[in-house]
Amino acid sequence: MDMLINGNFIDLDEKISVFNPANNELIDTVPFATRKDAKDAINAANAAKKSLENISSRKISEALYEVSQELSRELDDFARIISLESGKPINAARDEVKRSVETIKLAAEESKRIYGETVPLDAGIGGKGFIGFTLKIPLGVVGAIIPFNYPLNLGVHKIAPALAAKNSVVLKPSIQAPLAALKLAEVMNQYFPPGAINVVTGKGSQVGDELVVNELVNKISFTGSVETGTMISQKAAMKKVTLELGGNDPLIVLDDANLDEAVLGAVRGSYLNAGQVCIAVKRLIVDQNVADEFAERLTRETNKLNMGNPLSPKTDVGPLIDEEAALLVEKTVNDALKQGAELLCGGQRDGNFYTPTVLDKVTPDMDVVQNETFGPISPIIRVNGIKEAIMVANGTRYGLQASIFTENIRHALKAAREIEAGSVMINKQSTYRTDNMPFGGFKMSGMGKEGIKYAVEDMTRTKLIVLNAGN
Ligand code: NAD
């Protein structure tokens, strides 16, 4: 597929190959863009600012609705592309497209609600007789950088609010999974002026870096790893920056929990997209009193999962994004076993696939729970009571989302208050996300919030107008 710069679909002689992680077959190629292509896209986005500002909010909203309808009509094609390029099971890929349709609709709605306010200037010395009001105006050019694991909806979470607030965008998708974003660009390009949306396919160190350092870019909206996010925040200088980074989400099970719900939450949360989700459940913190039963039930449910061809609707767990990722998961599990963890099921690698794995007797200091493991792993840490559970939950550098299963309202609220995370779910696993909720982590998991209303707010600037109304 071609990339989109200034309304033109552009091919280059040098290509990046895109492989299907399920069988390593070549699916397609995309242009291998350089820093120069990124600069061209940024210049086009900068030039498009004026034409976007001249479109009424009503028309912007209508255009976004049209895009959401077209996405809905092409749901099957989008889902197939997502599944092929990322290895995501087709049912989950379909869910991603459905969510993207809704996310764009939310942006269409939000584009009509960008309000300023009046300011009571006469409350200040010298303010008598003056009227003040604010306008929420576009920031300008938004640089959007996304990872491989939600190649459509993460792009939508940046492009749609940017356009809703009349900003132009340059999106850099992951080179491992750039196709859904390019198809989205094809759809969107029909409804917005040239240069409003640009998608450039290249390496992070070139295309991504140009977005981060180029003075014409006013905001970086980044989703990806802590390591890349940290580097970006250091380089971005005067730009606004939103960072949606890695997670290591705990799921606490107290001894009064409904174990059916807790086990279901653990299975759904740990193995969604083979664990390659920032808000996947990455640590199961379970009270000693119920740990044996919980571990036994979790193992039984994990063994029922079907791993295989992502295009089959019967598949629950697909491959990891590439062999390097699978080898890293294998090493992390093997290291945990050497350090004393107990393997209850899984623990096998076959090429890019890694079997869903339950580890028991994990201790809070092991790498498997200190770092973000992007794979289908359920490590169980046994604790005594809520105090220790919260201490362990807070014992890593991450703080994206968290969950607790308990029937005791006081315990639930204590955990909700004390866990250092952007969201705490009570009796629901941390993979819970609606596209309008404020989403974004604490600690090293990020900075700022997404969720359409919050992203739109962050993609505007406040301008004050003062009117001398006399006495
Ligand atoms: P990554 O950080 O390796 O890459 C993300 C993007 O950044 C890619 O497009 C990459 O090309 C680009 N990039 C790399 N180096 C860059 C640089 N120097 N300058 C600018 N851009 C650069 O992440 P990944 O492996 O693709 O994705 C997995 C990570 O993303 C995990 O840590 C996961 O938790 C995180 N993630 C977070 C969220 C969230 O909302 N918090 C959602 C999904 C994924």
Coordinates of C-alpha atoms and ligand atoms in Angstrom, one line a residue:
M1 CA 0.0 0.0 0.0
D2 CA 1.1 3.6 -0.5
M3 CA 1.5 6.3 2.1
L4 CA -0.5 9.5 2.1
I5 CA 1.2 12.9 1.9
N6 CA -0.7 16.1 1.1
G7 CA -3.6 14.2 -0.4
N8 CA -1.4 12.1 -2.7
F9 CA -0.8 8.4 -2.4
I10 CA 3.0 8.0 -2.7
D11 CA 5.1 5.0 -3.4
L12 CA 8.9 4.8 -3.1
D13 CA 11.5 2.5 -4.6
E14 CA 12.7 1.4 -1.2
K15 CA 10.1 -0.8 0.6
I16 CA 9.3 -2.2 4.0
S17 CA 8.0 -5.8 3.9
V18 CA 5.0 -6.5 6.1
F19 CA 4.7 -10.2 7.2
N20 CA 1.9 -12.2 8.7
P21 CA 3.1 -13.2 12.1
A22 CA 1.0 -16.4 12.0
N23 CA 3.0 -17.9 9.1
N24 CA 5.8 -15.4 8.3
E25 CA 4.4 -15.0 4.8
L26 CA 4.7 -11.6 3.0
I27 CA 1.4 -9.8 3.0
D28 CA 2.3 -6.5 1.4
T29 CA 5.0 -3.8 1.2
V30 CA 4.8 -0.1 2.2
P31 CA 7.2 2.7 1.2
F32 CA 10.4 3.0 3.3
A33 CA 10.0 6.7 4.1
T34 CA 12.9 8.8 5.3
R35 CA 13.2 12.0 7.3
K36 CA 12.7 14.0 4.1
D37 CA 9.3 12.4 3.5
A38 CA 8.4 13.1 7.1
K39 CA 9.3 16.8 6.5
D40 CA 7.2 16.9 3.4
A41 CA 4.2 15.5 5.4
I42 CA 4.8 18.0 8.2
N43 CA 5.0 20.9 5.7
A44 CA 1.7 19.7 4.0
A45 CA 0.0 19.4 7.4
N46 CA 1.2 22.9 8.3
A47 CA -0.2 24.3 5.1
A48 CA -3.5 22.6 5.6
K49 CA -4.1 24.3 9.0
K50 CA -5.8 27.3 7.4
S51 CA -8.2 25.2 5.2
L52 CA -9.2 23.1 8.2
E53 CA -9.8 26.2 10.4
N54 CA -12.1 27.5 7.6
I55 CA -14.4 24.5 7.7
S56 CA -17.3 24.9 10.1
S57 CA -17.5 22.6 13.1
R58 CA -20.8 21.3 11.7
K59 CA -19.1 20.2 8.5
I60 CA -16.2 18.6 10.4
S61 CA -18.7 16.7 12.4
E62 CA -20.5 15.5 9.3
A63 CA -17.3 14.4 7.7
L64 CA -16.3 12.4 10.7
Y65 CA -19.8 10.7 10.7
E66 CA -19.3 9.9 7.0
V67 CA -15.9 8.3 7.8
S68 CA -17.4 6.2 10.7
Q69 CA -20.1 4.9 8.3
E70 CA -17.6 4.0 5.7
L71 CA -15.5 2.1 8.2
S72 CA -18.6 0.3 9.4
R73 CA -19.4 -0.7 5.8
E74 CA -15.8 -2.0 5.4
L75 CA -15.7 -3.7 8.7
D76 CA -14.8 -7.1 7.2
D77 CA -11.9 -5.8 5.1
F78 CA -10.5 -3.8 8.0
A79 CA -10.7 -6.7 10.4
R80 CA -9.0 -9.0 8.0
I81 CA -6.1 -6.6 7.5
I82 CA -5.7 -6.1 11.3
S83 CA -5.7 -9.9 11.8
L84 CA -3.2 -10.5 9.0
E85 CA -0.7 -7.9 9.9
S86 CA -0.8 -8.2 13.7
G87 CA -1.9 -11.8 14.2
K88 CA -4.9 -10.7 16.2
P89 CA -7.7 -13.3 16.3
I90 CA -10.4 -12.3 13.8
N91 CA -13.2 -11.8 16.5
A92 CA -10.9 -9.4 18.4
A93 CA -10.0 -7.7 15.2
R94 CA -13.7 -7.2 14.4
D95 CA -14.2 -5.7 17.9
E96 CA -11.3 -3.3 17.2
V97 CA -13.0 -2.1 14.0
K98 CA -16.4 -1.7 15.8
R99 CA -14.7 0.3 18.5
S100 CA -13.0 2.5 15.9
V101 CA -16.4 3.2 14.3
E102 CA -17.7 4.3 17.7
T103 CA -14.6 6.3 18.5
I104 CA -14.9 8.3 15.3
K105 CA -18.6 8.9 16.1
L106 CA -17.6 10.2 19.6
A107 CA -15.2 12.6 17.9
A108 CA -18.0 13.7 15.5
E109 CA -20.1 14.5 18.6
E110 CA -17.3 16.2 20.5
S111 CA -16.4 18.5 17.6
K112 CA -19.6 20.4 18.3
R113 CA -18.9 20.9 22.0
I114 CA -15.6 22.8 22.0
Y115 CA -16.6 25.7 24.3
G116 CA -14.7 28.6 25.7
E117 CA -15.9 30.6 28.7
T118 CA -16.5 34.2 29.8
V119 CA -14.0 35.5 32.3
P120 CA -15.1 37.9 35.1
L121 CA -12.3 40.4 34.5
D122 CA -13.8 42.9 36.9
A123 CA -12.8 40.6 39.8
G124 CA -9.2 41.8 39.2
I125 CA -7.7 45.2 39.8
G126 CA -8.2 47.3 36.7
G127 CA -10.8 44.9 35.3
K128 CA -13.9 47.1 35.8
G129 CA -15.6 47.8 32.5
F130 CA -13.8 45.0 30.6
I131 CA -15.4 41.8 29.2
G132 CA -13.2 38.7 28.7
F133 CA -13.9 35.5 26.9
T134 CA -11.9 32.6 25.8
L135 CA -11.8 30.7 22.5
K136 CA -10.6 27.1 22.2
I137 CA -8.5 27.2 19.1
P138 CA -6.6 24.4 17.3
L139 CA -3.0 23.6 18.3
G140 CA -1.9 23.2 14.7
V141 CA -0.1 20.1 13.6
V142 CA -0.4 16.9 15.7
G143 CA 2.3 14.3 15.3
A144 CA 0.9 10.9 16.1
I145 CA 3.0 7.8 16.7
I146 CA 1.5 4.4 17.4
P147 CA 2.5 0.8 18.1
F148 CA 1.6 -2.5 16.4
N149 CA -1.0 -4.0 18.8
Y150 CA -4.1 -1.9 18.0
P151 CA -3.1 -0.7 14.6
L152 CA -6.5 0.9 13.7
N153 CA -8.1 2.1 17.0
L154 CA -4.9 3.7 18.4
G155 CA -4.6 5.7 15.2
V156 CA -8.2 6.6 15.4
H157 CA -7.8 7.8 19.0
K158 CA -5.3 10.4 17.7
I159 CA -6.5 11.3 14.2
A160 CA -10.2 11.7 15.1
P161 CA -9.9 14.1 18.1
A162 CA -7.2 16.0 16.2
L163 CA -9.6 16.6 13.3
A164 CA -12.5 17.3 15.6
A165 CA -10.5 20.2 17.0
K166 CA -9.5 21.3 13.5
N167 CA -5.8 20.2 13.7
S168 CA -3.9 18.5 10.9
V169 CA -2.2 15.3 11.6
V170 CA 0.9 13.3 10.5
L171 CA 0.6 9.7 11.7
K172 CA 3.5 7.3 11.9
P173 CA 2.2 3.7 12.3
S174 CA 4.4 0.8 13.4
I175 CA 6.3 -0.7 10.5
Q176 CA 5.3 -4.1 11.8
A177 CA 1.6 -3.3 11.2
P178 CA 1.1 -0.2 9.0
L179 CA -1.7 -1.5 6.7
A180 CA -4.9 -0.7 8.7
A181 CA -3.7 2.9 9.2
L182 CA -3.0 3.3 5.5
K183 CA -6.5 2.0 4.7
L184 CA -8.0 4.4 7.2
A185 CA -6.1 7.2 5.5
E186 CA -7.6 6.2 2.2
V187 CA -11.1 6.5 3.7
M188 CA -10.5 9.7 5.5
N189 CA -8.7 11.5 2.7
Q190 CA -12.0 11.6 0.8
Y191 CA -13.6 13.8 3.4
F192 CA -10.9 16.2 4.4
P193 CA -8.7 18.7 2.5
P194 CA -5.3 17.6 1.2
G195 CA -2.6 17.7 4.0
A196 CA -5.2 17.4 6.8
I197 CA -4.3 13.8 7.3
N198 CA -0.9 12.3 6.3
V199 CA 0.4 8.8 7.1
V200 CA 4.1 8.2 6.7
T201 CA 5.6 4.7 6.9
G202 CA 9.2 4.6 8.2
K203 CA 11.4 3.9 11.1
G204 CA 10.9 5.5 14.5
S205 CA 14.5 6.8 14.5
Q206 CA 13.9 8.7 11.2
V207 CA 10.2 9.5 10.6
G208 CA 9.2 9.3 14.3
D209 CA 12.2 11.4 15.4
E210 CA 11.5 14.1 12.7
L211 CA 8.0 14.5 14.1
V212 CA 9.4 14.8 17.6
V213 CA 12.0 17.5 16.8
N214 CA 10.4 19.4 13.9
E215 CA 9.3 22.9 15.1
L216 CA 6.2 22.9 13.0
V217 CA 4.7 20.1 15.0
N218 CA 2.8 21.4 18.0
K219 CA 1.9 18.3 19.8
I220 CA 3.2 14.7 20.0
S221 CA 0.6 12.1 20.8
F222 CA 2.5 8.9 21.4
T223 CA 1.5 5.4 22.3
G224 CA 4.2 2.8 22.8
S225 CA 6.8 1.5 25.1
V226 CA 8.2 3.3 28.2
E227 CA 11.7 3.4 26.7
T228 CA 10.6 5.2 23.5
G229 CA 8.2 7.4 25.4
T230 CA 10.9 8.6 27.8
M231 CA 13.2 9.4 24.9
I232 CA 10.5 11.3 23.1
S233 CA 9.6 13.4 26.2
Q234 CA 13.2 14.4 26.6
K235 CA 13.5 15.5 22.9
A236 CA 10.1 17.2 22.4
A237 CA 11.2 20.5 23.9
M238 CA 8.3 23.0 23.7
K239 CA 5.7 20.6 22.3
K240 CA 2.7 19.4 24.2
V241 CA 3.2 15.7 24.7
T242 CA 0.8 12.9 25.6
L243 CA 2.3 9.6 26.4
E244 CA 0.3 6.3 26.6
L245 CA 3.0 3.8 27.6
G246 CA 3.4 0.3 28.9
G247 CA 1.6 -1.3 31.7
N248 CA 2.0 -4.1 34.2
D249 CA -1.6 -4.2 35.5
P250 CA -2.4 -6.1 38.7
L251 CA -5.6 -8.1 39.3
I252 CA -6.1 -8.6 43.0
V253 CA -8.3 -11.5 44.3
L254 CA -9.3 -11.2 47.9
D255 CA -10.5 -14.2 49.9
D256 CA -14.1 -13.0 49.8
A257 CA -14.1 -12.6 46.0
N258 CA -16.6 -14.2 43.6
L259 CA -14.0 -16.7 42.2
D260 CA -16.0 -17.4 39.0
E261 CA -15.9 -13.8 38.1
A262 CA -12.2 -13.4 39.2
V263 CA -11.1 -16.4 37.1
L264 CA -13.1 -15.2 34.1
G265 CA -11.5 -11.7 34.5
A266 CA -8.0 -13.3 34.7
V267 CA -8.5 -15.4 31.6
R268 CA -10.0 -12.5 29.6
G269 CA -7.5 -10.0 30.8
S270 CA -4.3 -12.1 30.5
Y271 CA -4.7 -13.6 27.1
L272 CA -6.5 -10.9 25.0
N273 CA -4.4 -10.5 21.9
A274 CA -2.0 -13.0 23.3
G275 CA -1.2 -10.7 26.2
Q276 CA 0.0 -8.0 23.8
V277 CA -2.2 -5.3 25.3
C278 CA -1.0 -2.4 27.4
I279 CA -3.9 -3.0 29.9
A280 CA -3.6 -6.8 29.9
V281 CA -3.6 -8.4 33.3
K282 CA 0.1 -9.0 34.0
R283 CA 0.1 -9.9 37.7
L284 CA -2.4 -12.0 39.6
I285 CA -2.2 -11.0 43.3
V286 CA -4.2 -13.6 45.1
D287 CA -5.0 -14.1 48.8
Q288 CA -3.3 -17.3 50.3
N289 CA -6.7 -18.5 51.5
V290 CA -8.1 -18.9 48.0
A291 CA -4.9 -19.2 46.0
D292 CA -4.9 -23.0 45.5
E293 CA -8.5 -23.0 44.3
F294 CA -7.9 -20.0 42.1
A295 CA -4.8 -21.4 40.5
E296 CA -6.5 -24.7 39.8
R297 CA -9.5 -23.1 38.2
L298 CA -7.4 -20.6 36.2
T299 CA -5.3 -23.5 34.9
R300 CA -8.4 -25.4 33.9
E301 CA -9.8 -22.5 32.0
T302 CA -6.5 -21.6 30.4
N303 CA -6.1 -25.1 29.0
K304 CA -9.5 -24.7 27.2
L305 CA -8.2 -21.9 25.0
N306 CA -7.6 -22.5 21.3
M307 CA -4.3 -21.3 19.9
G308 CA -3.9 -21.2 16.2
N309 CA -4.8 -19.4 12.9
P310 CA -5.9 -15.9 13.7
L311 CA -8.4 -15.9 10.8
S312 CA -10.4 -18.7 12.3
P313 CA -13.3 -17.5 14.4
K314 CA -12.6 -20.4 16.8
T315 CA -9.1 -19.1 17.7
D316 CA -8.7 -17.4 21.1
V317 CA -5.0 -16.9 21.1
G318 CA -2.8 -16.0 18.0
P319 CA 0.9 -15.6 17.5
L320 CA 3.1 -12.9 19.0
I321 CA 4.1 -10.1 16.6
D322 CA 7.4 -11.8 15.7
E323 CA 9.9 -14.4 16.7
E324 CA 12.0 -11.9 18.7
A325 CA 8.9 -11.2 20.9
A326 CA 8.2 -14.9 21.3
L327 CA 11.8 -15.6 22.3
L328 CA 11.7 -12.8 24.9
V329 CA 8.6 -14.2 26.5
E330 CA 10.2 -17.7 26.5
K331 CA 13.3 -16.3 28.2
T332 CA 11.2 -14.4 30.8
V333 CA 9.2 -17.5 31.7
N334 CA 12.3 -19.7 31.8
D335 CA 14.1 -17.2 34.1
A336 CA 11.1 -17.2 36.4
L337 CA 11.2 -21.0 36.6
K338 CA 14.9 -20.9 37.4
Q339 CA 14.1 -18.4 40.2
G340 CA 11.6 -20.8 41.8
A341 CA 8.2 -20.2 40.0
E342 CA 6.1 -23.2 39.3
L343 CA 4.7 -24.0 35.9
L344 CA 1.0 -25.0 36.0
C345 CA 0.4 -25.0 32.2
G346 CA 1.8 -23.7 29.0
G347 CA 5.4 -22.7 28.7
Q348 CA 5.9 -23.9 25.1
R349 CA 7.1 -21.8 22.1
D350 CA 6.5 -22.8 18.5
G351 CA 7.9 -20.2 16.2
N352 CA 6.1 -17.0 16.9
F353 CA 3.4 -18.7 19.0
Y354 CA 3.6 -19.1 22.8
T355 CA 1.1 -21.2 24.7
P356 CA -1.0 -19.5 27.4
T357 CA 0.9 -20.0 30.6
V358 CA 0.1 -20.0 34.3
L359 CA 2.9 -19.6 36.7
D360 CA 2.4 -20.0 40.5
K361 CA 4.6 -19.1 43.5
V362 CA 5.9 -16.0 41.7
T363 CA 7.6 -13.5 44.0
P364 CA 7.1 -9.7 43.5
D365 CA 10.8 -9.2 42.7
M366 CA 11.0 -11.5 39.7
D367 CA 11.5 -10.0 36.2
V368 CA 8.3 -11.6 35.0
V369 CA 6.3 -9.2 37.2
Q370 CA 8.6 -6.3 37.5
N371 CA 8.7 -5.6 33.8
E372 CA 6.0 -5.6 31.2
T373 CA 5.8 -9.0 29.6
F374 CA 4.0 -8.7 26.2
G375 CA 2.8 -12.3 26.1
P376 CA 0.1 -14.7 27.3
I377 CA 1.4 -15.2 30.8
S378 CA -0.5 -15.3 34.1
P379 CA 1.9 -15.1 37.0
I380 CA 0.3 -15.7 40.5
I381 CA 1.7 -13.9 43.5
R382 CA 0.3 -15.2 46.8
V383 CA -0.3 -12.6 49.6
N384 CA -1.9 -12.3 53.0
G385 CA -4.8 -9.8 53.0
I386 CA -5.5 -6.5 51.4
K387 CA -2.6 -4.5 52.8
E388 CA 0.0 -6.7 51.3
A389 CA -2.0 -7.0 48.1
I390 CA -2.0 -3.2 47.6
M391 CA 1.7 -3.0 48.5
V392 CA 2.6 -5.6 45.9
A393 CA 0.3 -3.9 43.3
N394 CA 2.1 -0.7 43.8
G395 CA 5.6 -2.3 43.8
T396 CA 6.5 -1.7 40.1
R397 CA 7.3 1.4 38.1
Y398 CA 4.1 1.1 36.1
G399 CA 0.6 2.4 36.9
L400 CA -1.7 2.1 33.9
Q401 CA -4.9 0.3 35.1
A402 CA -5.6 -2.1 38.0
S403 CA -8.4 -4.3 39.2
I404 CA -9.6 -5.9 42.4
F405 CA -12.1 -8.7 43.0
T406 CA -13.9 -8.6 46.4
E407 CA -17.4 -8.5 47.8
N408 CA -16.4 -6.1 50.5
I409 CA -17.1 -2.5 49.6
R410 CA -14.6 -1.1 52.1
H411 CA -11.8 -3.2 50.7
A412 CA -12.8 -2.3 47.2
L413 CA -12.7 1.4 48.0
K414 CA -9.5 1.2 50.0
A415 CA -7.8 -0.4 46.9
A416 CA -9.4 2.1 44.6
R417 CA -7.9 5.0 46.7
E418 CA -4.5 3.5 47.4
I419 CA -3.5 1.8 44.1
E420 CA -1.3 4.1 42.1
A421 CA -2.9 3.7 38.6
G422 CA -4.8 5.8 36.1
S423 CA -8.0 3.6 36.6
V424 CA -9.0 1.0 39.1
M425 CA -11.7 -1.5 38.2
I426 CA -13.8 -3.1 40.9
N427 CA -14.9 -6.7 40.0
K428 CA -13.8 -6.3 36.4
Q429 CA -10.4 -6.9 34.9
S430 CA -8.2 -4.1 33.7
T431 CA -8.7 -4.7 30.0
Y432 CA -12.0 -2.8 30.5
R433 CA -12.0 0.3 28.3
T434 CA -14.7 2.4 26.7
D435 CA -13.5 4.9 24.2
N436 CA -15.0 7.9 25.9
M437 CA -13.5 7.3 29.3
P438 CA -10.4 9.2 30.5
F439 CA -7.6 6.8 29.8
G440 CA -4.0 7.1 30.7
G441 CA -1.5 5.9 33.2
F442 CA 0.4 7.1 36.3
K443 CA 4.1 6.7 37.1
M444 CA 6.1 5.4 34.1
S445 CA 2.9 4.3 32.3
G446 CA 2.4 7.8 30.9
M447 CA 1.4 11.3 31.0
G448 CA -2.0 12.9 30.0
K449 CA -5.3 11.3 29.0
E450 CA -6.9 10.0 25.9
G451 CA -10.6 9.2 25.5
I452 CA -12.1 11.5 22.9
K453 CA -13.3 14.4 25.1
Y454 CA -9.9 14.5 26.9
A455 CA -7.9 14.2 23.8
V456 CA -9.8 17.0 22.1
E457 CA -9.2 19.2 25.2
D458 CA -5.5 18.5 24.9
M459 CA -5.4 19.3 21.2
T460 CA -6.7 22.9 21.7
R461 CA -5.2 26.1 23.0
T462 CA -7.0 28.7 25.0
K463 CA -7.0 32.2 23.6
L464 CA -8.3 35.1 25.7
I465 CA -10.1 38.1 24.0
V466 CA -10.5 41.3 26.1
L467 CA -13.1 43.9 25.2
N468 CA -12.9 47.4 26.6
A469 CA -16.6 48.0 27.2
G470 CA -16.2 51.3 28.9
N471 CA -17.9 52.2 32.2
Ligands
NAD1 P1 7.6 0.9 20.5 O1 7.8 2.0 21.6 O2 8.7 0.1 20.2 O3 7.1 1.6 19.2 C1 6.0 2.5 19.2 C2 6.1 3.4 18.0 O4 7.2 4.3 18.3 C3 6.4 2.7 16.7 O5 5.7 3.4 15.6 C4 7.9 3.0 16.5 O6 8.3 3.0 15.2 C5 8.0 4.4 17.1 N1 9.4 4.8 17.5 C6 10.4 3.9 17.9 N2 11.5 4.7 18.2 C7 11.2 6.0 18.0 C8 11.9 7.2 18.2 N3 13.1 7.2 18.5 N4 11.2 8.4 18.0 C9 9.9 8.4 17.6 N5 9.2 7.2 17.4 C10 9.8 6.1 17.6 O7 6.4 0.1 21.0 P2 5.8 -1.3 20.4 O8 6.7 -2.4 20.7 O9 5.4 -1.1 19.0 O10 4.4 -1.5 21.2 C11 4.3 -2.1 22.4 C12 4.3 -1.1 23.6 O11 3.2 -0.1 23.4 C13 4.1 -1.8 24.9 O12 4.9 -1.2 25.9 C14 2.6 -1.4 25.2 O13 2.3 -1.5 26.6 C15 2.5 0.0 24.7 N6 1.1 0.4 24.4 C16 0.6 1.3 25.3 C17 -0.8 1.6 25.1 C18 -1.4 2.7 26.0 O14 -2.5 3.2 25.6 N7 -0.9 3.0 27.2 C19 -1.5 1.0 24.1 C20 -0.9 0.1 23.3 C21 0.4 -0.2 23.5

